[in-house]
């Protein structure tokens, strides 16, 4: 179950400023996912054998700091997921790291709010249909106290 997170210069893509974007390559179980770091570098300033900026690279310190911060963020999430025995893929790891934690709602909260809004809108029949789905999911999962972002293929197979 090898998991790697490395910075790479995506030299196959050349931007309009003749630079190539820097990406994080997240690999798990031989499946790769690339995530943009939001910066680019001229390929002549990148050491492709070491996957790091060369000594003469402009903004080298900033680029190295940005890469280290992002790798640290991914490493922390990997440790958290392993500690809680959660299955994940390279894609779901990227999604979990990039999820914004502001105003997140559990599946339970979303269903409750949706059913309330349907009743207020006078759509009681439809609200009953949604409630049936809610009750079925609650019985199936035993609890709906989780986030939609946690629902992936590994979750479905586990549940």
Coordinates of N, CA and C in Angstrom, one line a residue:
X1 N 0.9 -1.2 0.0 CA 0.0 0.0 0.0 C 0.9 1.2 0.0
X2 N 1.7 1.4 -1.0 CA 2.6 2.5 -1.1 C 1.9 3.8 -1.5
X3 N 2.2 4.8 -0.7 CA 1.6 6.1 -1.0 C 2.8 7.1 -1.2
X4 N 2.8 7.8 -2.3 CA 3.9 8.8 -2.4 C 3.2 10.1 -2.9
X5 N 3.8 11.2 -2.4 CA 3.4 12.6 -2.8 C 4.7 13.3 -3.2
X6 N 4.9 13.6 -4.4 CA 6.1 14.3 -4.9 C 5.7 15.5 -5.8
X7 N 6.6 16.4 -5.8 CA 6.5 17.6 -6.7 C 7.1 17.2 -8.0
X8 N 6.4 17.6 -9.1 CA 7.0 17.4 -10.4 C 6.7 18.6 -11.3
X9 N 7.7 18.9 -12.2 CA 7.5 19.9 -13.2 C 6.8 19.2 -14.4
X10 N 5.6 19.7 -14.7 CA 4.8 19.0 -15.8 C 5.3 19.6 -17.1
X11 N 6.5 19.1 -17.6 CA 7.1 19.6 -18.8 C 6.4 19.4 -20.1
X12 N 5.4 18.4 -20.1 CA 4.7 18.1 -21.3 C 3.7 19.2 -21.6
X13 N 3.5 20.1 -20.6 CA 2.5 21.2 -20.9 C 3.3 22.5 -20.8
X14 N 3.3 23.3 -21.8 CA 4.0 24.6 -21.9 C 3.0 25.7 -21.8
X15 N 3.1 26.6 -20.8 CA 2.2 27.7 -20.7 C 2.6 28.8 -21.6
X16 N 1.7 29.8 -21.7 CA 2.0 31.0 -22.7 C 3.2 31.7 -22.3
X17 N 3.6 31.7 -21.0 CA 4.9 32.4 -20.6 C 6.1 31.5 -20.7
X18 N 6.0 30.4 -21.5 CA 7.1 29.4 -21.7 C 7.5 28.7 -20.5
X19 N 6.7 28.7 -19.5 CA 7.0 27.9 -18.3 C 6.1 26.7 -18.2
X20 N 6.4 25.8 -17.3 CA 5.6 24.6 -17.1 C 5.1 24.6 -15.7
X21 N 3.9 24.1 -15.5 CA 3.3 24.1 -14.2 C 3.9 23.1 -13.3
X22 N 4.0 23.5 -12.0 CA 4.5 22.6 -11.0 C 3.2 21.9 -10.4
X23 N 3.4 20.6 -10.3 CA 2.3 19.8 -9.8 C 2.7 18.9 -8.7
X24 N 1.8 18.4 -7.9 CA 2.0 17.4 -6.9 C 1.5 16.1 -7.6
X25 N 2.3 15.0 -7.5 CA 1.9 13.7 -8.0 C 1.6 12.9 -6.8
X26 N 0.3 12.5 -6.6 CA -0.1 11.7 -5.5 C -0.3 10.3 -6.1
X27 N 0.4 9.3 -5.6 CA 0.3 7.9 -6.1 C 0.0 7.0 -5.0
X28 N -1.1 6.2 -5.3 CA -1.4 5.1 -4.3 C -1.9 3.9 -5.2
X29 N -1.4 2.7 -4.8 CA -1.7 1.5 -5.6 C -1.5 1.7 -7.1
X30 N -0.5 2.3 -7.5 CA -0.1 2.6 -8.9 C -1.0 3.5 -9.6
X31 N -2.0 4.1 -8.9 CA -2.9 5.1 -9.5 C -2.4 6.5 -9.2
X32 N -2.2 7.3 -10.2 CA -1.7 8.7 -10.0 C -2.8 9.7 -10.1
X33 N -2.6 10.8 -9.4 CA -3.5 11.9 -9.5 C -2.6 13.2 -9.4
X34 N -2.7 14.1 -10.3 CA -1.9 15.3 -10.3 C -2.7 16.5 -9.8
X35 N -2.1 17.3 -9.0 CA -2.7 18.5 -8.4 C -1.8 19.7 -8.6
X36 N -2.4 20.7 -9.2 CA -1.6 21.9 -9.5 C -1.2 22.6 -8.2
X37 N 0.0 23.1 -8.2 CA 0.5 23.9 -7.0 C 0.2 25.4 -7.3
X38 N -0.3 25.7 -8.4 CA -0.7 27.1 -8.7 C 0.5 28.0 -9.1
X39 N 1.7 27.4 -9.4 CA 2.8 28.2 -9.8 C 3.5 27.4 -11.0
X40 N 4.3 28.1 -11.7 CA 5.0 27.5 -12.8 C 6.5 27.9 -12.8
X41 N 7.3 27.2 -13.5 CA 8.7 27.4 -13.5 C 9.2 27.1 -14.9
X42 N 10.3 27.8 -15.3 CA 10.9 27.5 -16.6 C 11.6 26.2 -16.5
X43 N 11.4 25.3 -17.4 CA 12.0 23.9 -17.3 C 13.5 24.0 -17.2
X44 N 14.2 25.0 -17.7 CA 15.6 25.1 -17.6 C 16.1 25.3 -16.1
X45 N 15.2 25.7 -15.3 CA 15.5 26.0 -13.8 C 15.0 24.8 -13.0
X46 N 14.6 23.7 -13.5 CA 14.1 22.5 -12.8 C 15.1 21.3 -13.0
X47 N 15.5 20.7 -11.9 CA 16.3 19.5 -11.9 C 15.3 18.3 -11.9
X48 N 15.2 17.7 -13.1 CA 14.2 16.6 -13.3 C 14.6 15.3 -12.6
X49 N 15.9 15.1 -12.4 CA 16.4 13.9 -11.8 C 16.1 13.9 -10.3
X50 N 16.1 15.1 -9.6 CA 15.8 15.3 -8.2 C 14.4 15.8 -7.9
X51 N 13.7 16.2 -9.0 CA 12.4 16.8 -8.8 C 12.4 18.0 -7.8
X52 N 13.3 18.9 -8.1 CA 13.4 20.1 -7.3 C 14.0 21.2 -8.1
X53 N 13.8 22.5 -7.7 CA 14.4 23.6 -8.5 C 15.9 23.6 -8.4
X54 N 16.5 24.0 -9.5 CA 18.0 24.1 -9.5 C 18.4 25.3 -8.6
X55 N 19.7 25.4 -8.3 CA 20.2 26.4 -7.4 C 20.0 27.8 -8.0
X56 N 20.1 27.9 -9.4 CA 19.9 29.2 -10.0 C 18.4 29.6 -10.3
X57 N 17.5 28.8 -9.8 CA 16.1 29.1 -10.0 C 15.6 30.3 -9.3
X58 N 15.0 31.3 -10.0 CA 14.4 32.4 -9.3 C 13.3 32.0 -8.3
X59 N 13.2 32.6 -7.2 CA 12.2 32.2 -6.2 C 12.3 30.8 -5.7
X60 N 13.5 30.3 -5.7 CA 13.8 28.9 -5.3 C 13.3 28.6 -3.9
X61 N 13.6 29.5 -2.9 CA 13.2 29.3 -1.5 C 11.7 29.3 -1.4
X62 N 11.0 30.2 -2.1 CA 9.5 30.2 -2.1 C 8.9 28.9 -2.6
X63 N 9.5 28.4 -3.7 CA 9.0 27.2 -4.4 C 9.2 26.0 -3.5
X64 N 10.4 25.9 -2.9 CA 10.7 24.8 -2.0 C 9.8 24.8 -0.7
X65 N 9.5 26.0 -0.2 CA 8.7 26.2 1.0 C 7.2 25.7 0.6
X66 N 6.7 26.2 -0.6 CA 5.4 25.8 -1.0 C 5.3 24.3 -1.2
X67 N 6.3 23.7 -1.8 CA 6.2 22.2 -2.0 C 6.3 21.5 -0.6
X68 N 7.1 21.9 0.3 CA 7.2 21.3 1.6 C 5.9 21.4 2.3
X69 N 5.3 22.6 2.3 CA 4.0 22.8 3.0 C 2.9 21.9 2.4
X70 N 2.8 21.8 1.1 CA 1.8 20.9 0.5 C 2.0 19.5 0.8
X71 N 3.3 19.0 0.8 CA 3.6 17.6 1.1 C 3.3 17.3 2.5
X72 N 3.6 18.3 3.4 CA 3.3 18.1 4.8 C 1.8 18.0 5.0
X73 N 1.0 18.8 4.3 CA -0.5 18.8 4.4 C -1.0 17.4 4.0
X74 N -0.5 16.9 2.9 CA -0.9 15.5 2.4 C -0.5 14.4 3.4
X75 N 0.8 14.5 3.9 CA 1.3 13.5 4.8 C 0.4 13.5 6.1
X76 N 0.0 14.6 6.6 CA -0.8 14.7 7.8 C -2.2 14.0 7.5
X77 N -2.8 14.3 6.4 CA -4.0 13.6 6.0 C -3.9 12.1 5.9
X78 N -2.8 11.7 5.3 CA -2.5 10.2 5.2 C -2.4 9.6 6.6
X79 N -1.7 10.2 7.5 CA -1.6 9.7 8.8 C -2.9 9.7 9.5
X80 N -3.7 10.7 9.4 CA -5.1 10.8 10.0 C -6.0 9.6 9.4
X81 N -5.9 9.4 8.1 CA -6.8 8.4 7.5 C -6.3 7.0 7.9
X82 N -5.0 6.8 8.0 CA -4.5 5.5 8.5 C -4.9 5.2 9.9
X83 N -4.7 6.3 10.7 CA -5.0 6.1 12.2 C -6.5 5.8 12.5
X84 N -7.4 6.3 11.6 CA -8.8 6.0 11.8 C -9.3 4.8 10.9
X85 N -8.3 4.1 10.3 CA -8.6 2.9 9.5 C -9.6 3.2 8.3
X86 N -9.4 4.4 7.8 CA -10.3 4.7 6.6 C -9.6 4.4 5.3
X87 N -10.3 3.7 4.4 CA -9.8 3.4 3.1 C -9.8 4.7 2.3
X88 N -8.9 4.8 1.4 CA -8.9 6.0 0.5 C -8.1 5.6 -0.8
X89 N -8.4 6.4 -1.8 CA -7.6 6.3 -3.1 C -6.9 7.6 -3.3
X90 N -6.0 7.6 -4.3 CA -5.3 8.9 -4.6 C -6.3 10.0 -4.9
X91 N -7.4 9.7 -5.6 CA -8.4 10.7 -5.9 C -9.1 11.2 -4.6
X92 N -9.5 10.3 -3.8 CA -10.3 10.7 -2.6 C -9.3 11.4 -1.6
X93 N -8.0 11.0 -1.6 CA -7.1 11.7 -0.7 C -7.0 13.2 -1.1
X94 N -6.9 13.4 -2.4 CA -6.8 14.8 -3.0 C -8.0 15.6 -2.6
X95 N -9.2 14.9 -2.7 CA -10.5 15.6 -2.4 C -10.6 15.9 -0.9
X96 N -10.1 15.0 -0.1 CA -10.2 15.2 1.4 C -9.2 16.3 1.8
X97 N -8.1 16.4 1.2 CA -7.1 17.5 1.5 C -7.7 18.8 1.1
X98 N -8.3 18.9 -0.1 CA -8.7 20.1 -0.7 C -10.1 20.6 -0.2
X99 N -10.8 19.7 0.6 CA -12.2 20.1 1.1 C -12.1 21.3 2.0
X100 N -12.9 22.2 1.8 CA -13.0 23.4 2.7 C -13.9 23.1 3.9
X101 N -13.4 23.3 5.1 CA -14.1 22.9 6.3 C -15.1 23.9 6.8
X102 N -15.3 24.9 6.0 CA -16.3 25.9 6.5 C -17.7 25.5 6.2
X103 N -18.5 25.5 7.2 CA -20.0 25.2 7.1 C -20.3 23.9 6.4
X104 N -19.5 22.9 6.9 CA -19.8 21.5 6.4 C -21.0 20.9 7.1
X105 N -21.8 20.2 6.4 CA -23.0 19.6 6.9 C -22.9 18.1 6.7
X106 N -23.4 17.4 7.7 CA -23.4 15.9 7.6 C -24.6 15.5 6.7
X107 N -24.6 14.2 6.3 CA -25.7 13.7 5.5 C -27.0 13.9 6.3
X108 N -27.0 13.7 7.6 CA -28.2 13.8 8.5 C -28.7 15.3 8.4
X109 N -27.8 16.3 8.5 CA -28.2 17.7 8.5 C -28.8 18.1 7.1
X110 N -28.2 17.6 6.0 CA -28.7 17.9 4.7 C -30.1 17.4 4.5
X111 N -30.3 16.1 4.9 CA -31.7 15.5 4.8 C -32.7 16.3 5.6
X112 N -32.3 16.6 6.8 CA -33.3 17.3 7.7 C -33.7 18.7 7.1
X113 N -32.6 19.4 6.7 CA -32.9 20.7 6.2 C -33.7 20.7 4.9
X114 N -33.4 19.7 4.0 CA -34.1 19.5 2.8 C -35.6 19.2 3.0
X115 N -35.8 18.3 3.9 CA -37.2 17.9 4.2 C -38.0 19.1 4.8
X116 N -37.4 19.8 5.7 CA -38.0 21.0 6.3 C -38.4 22.0 5.2
X117 N -37.4 22.3 4.3 CA -37.7 23.2 3.2 C -38.8 22.8 2.3
X118 N -38.9 21.4 2.0 CA -40.0 20.9 1.2 C -41.3 21.1 1.9
X119 N -41.4 20.9 3.2 CA -42.6 21.0 3.9 C -43.1 22.5 3.9
X120 N -42.1 23.4 4.1 CA -42.4 24.9 4.1 C -42.9 25.3 2.7
X121 N -42.4 24.7 1.7 CA -42.8 25.0 0.3 C -44.1 24.4 -0.1
X122 N -44.7 23.6 0.9 CA -46.0 23.0 0.6 C -45.9 21.7 -0.2
X123 N -44.7 21.1 -0.3 CA -44.5 19.9 -1.1 C -44.4 18.7 -0.2
X124 N -45.5 18.4 0.6 CA -45.5 17.4 1.6 C -45.4 16.0 1.0
X125 N -46.0 15.7 -0.1 CA -45.9 14.4 -0.7 C -44.4 14.1 -1.0
X126 N -43.8 15.0 -1.6 CA -42.4 14.8 -2.0 C -41.5 14.7 -0.8
X127 N -41.8 15.5 0.3 CA -41.1 15.4 1.5 C -41.2 14.0 2.1
X128 N -42.4 13.4 2.0 CA -42.6 12.0 2.5 C -41.7 11.0 1.7
X129 N -41.6 11.2 0.4 CA -40.7 10.4 -0.4 C -39.3 10.5 0.1
X130 N -38.8 11.7 0.3 CA -37.5 12.0 0.7 C -37.3 11.4 2.1
X131 N -38.3 11.5 3.0 CA -38.2 10.9 4.3 C -38.1 9.4 4.3
X132 N -38.7 8.7 3.3 CA -38.6 7.3 3.1 C -37.1 6.9 2.8
X133 N -36.6 7.7 1.9 CA -35.2 7.5 1.5 C -34.3 7.7 2.7
X134 N -34.5 8.7 3.4 CA -33.8 9.1 4.7 C -33.8 7.9 5.6
X135 N -35.0 7.4 5.9 CA -35.2 6.3 6.8 C -34.5 5.0 6.4
X136 N -34.6 4.7 5.1 CA -33.9 3.6 4.5 C -32.3 3.7 4.7
X137 N -31.8 4.9 4.3 CA -30.4 5.1 4.5 C -29.9 5.0 5.9
X138 N -30.7 5.6 6.8 CA -30.4 5.5 8.2 C -30.4 4.1 8.8
X139 N -31.3 3.3 8.3 CA -31.4 1.9 8.7 C -30.2 1.1 8.1
X140 N -29.8 1.4 6.9 CA -28.7 0.8 6.2 C -27.4 1.1 6.8
X141 N -27.2 2.4 7.1 CA -25.9 2.9 7.6 C -25.8 2.9 9.1
X142 N -26.9 2.8 9.8 CA -27.0 2.8 11.2 C -26.9 4.3 11.7
X143 N -26.2 5.1 11.0 CA -26.0 6.5 11.4 C -25.7 7.3 10.2
X144 N -26.2 8.5 10.1 CA -26.0 9.4 9.0 C -25.1 10.6 9.4
X145 N -24.3 10.4 10.5 CA -23.4 11.4 11.0 C -22.0 11.3 10.3
X146 N -22.1 11.6 9.0 CA -20.8 11.6 8.2 C -21.1 12.6 7.1
X147 N -20.0 12.9 6.4 CA -20.1 13.9 5.3 C -20.2 13.2 3.9
X148 N -20.8 13.9 3.0 CA -20.9 13.3 1.6 C -19.5 13.0 1.1
X149 N -18.6 13.8 1.4 CA -17.2 13.7 0.9 C -16.6 12.3 1.3
X150 N -17.1 11.7 2.3 CA -16.6 10.4 2.8 C -17.2 9.3 2.0
X151 N -18.2 9.5 1.2 CA -18.8 8.5 0.5 C -18.1 8.3 -0.9
X152 N -17.4 7.2 -1.0 CA -16.7 6.8 -2.2 C -16.8 5.3 -2.4
X153 N -16.1 4.7 -3.3 CA -16.3 3.3 -3.6 C -15.8 2.5 -2.4
X154 N -14.8 2.9 -1.7 CA -14.3 2.1 -0.6 C -15.4 2.2 0.5
X155 N -16.0 3.3 0.7 CA -17.1 3.4 1.7 C -18.3 2.5 1.3
X156 N -18.6 2.5 0.1 CA -19.7 1.6 -0.4 C -19.4 0.1 -0.2
X157 N -18.2 -0.3 -0.5 CA -17.8 -1.7 -0.3 C -17.7 -2.0 1.1
X158 N -17.3 -1.1 2.0 CA -17.2 -1.4 3.4 C -18.6 -1.4 4.1
X159 N -19.5 -0.6 3.6 CA -20.9 -0.5 4.2 C -21.7 -1.6 3.6

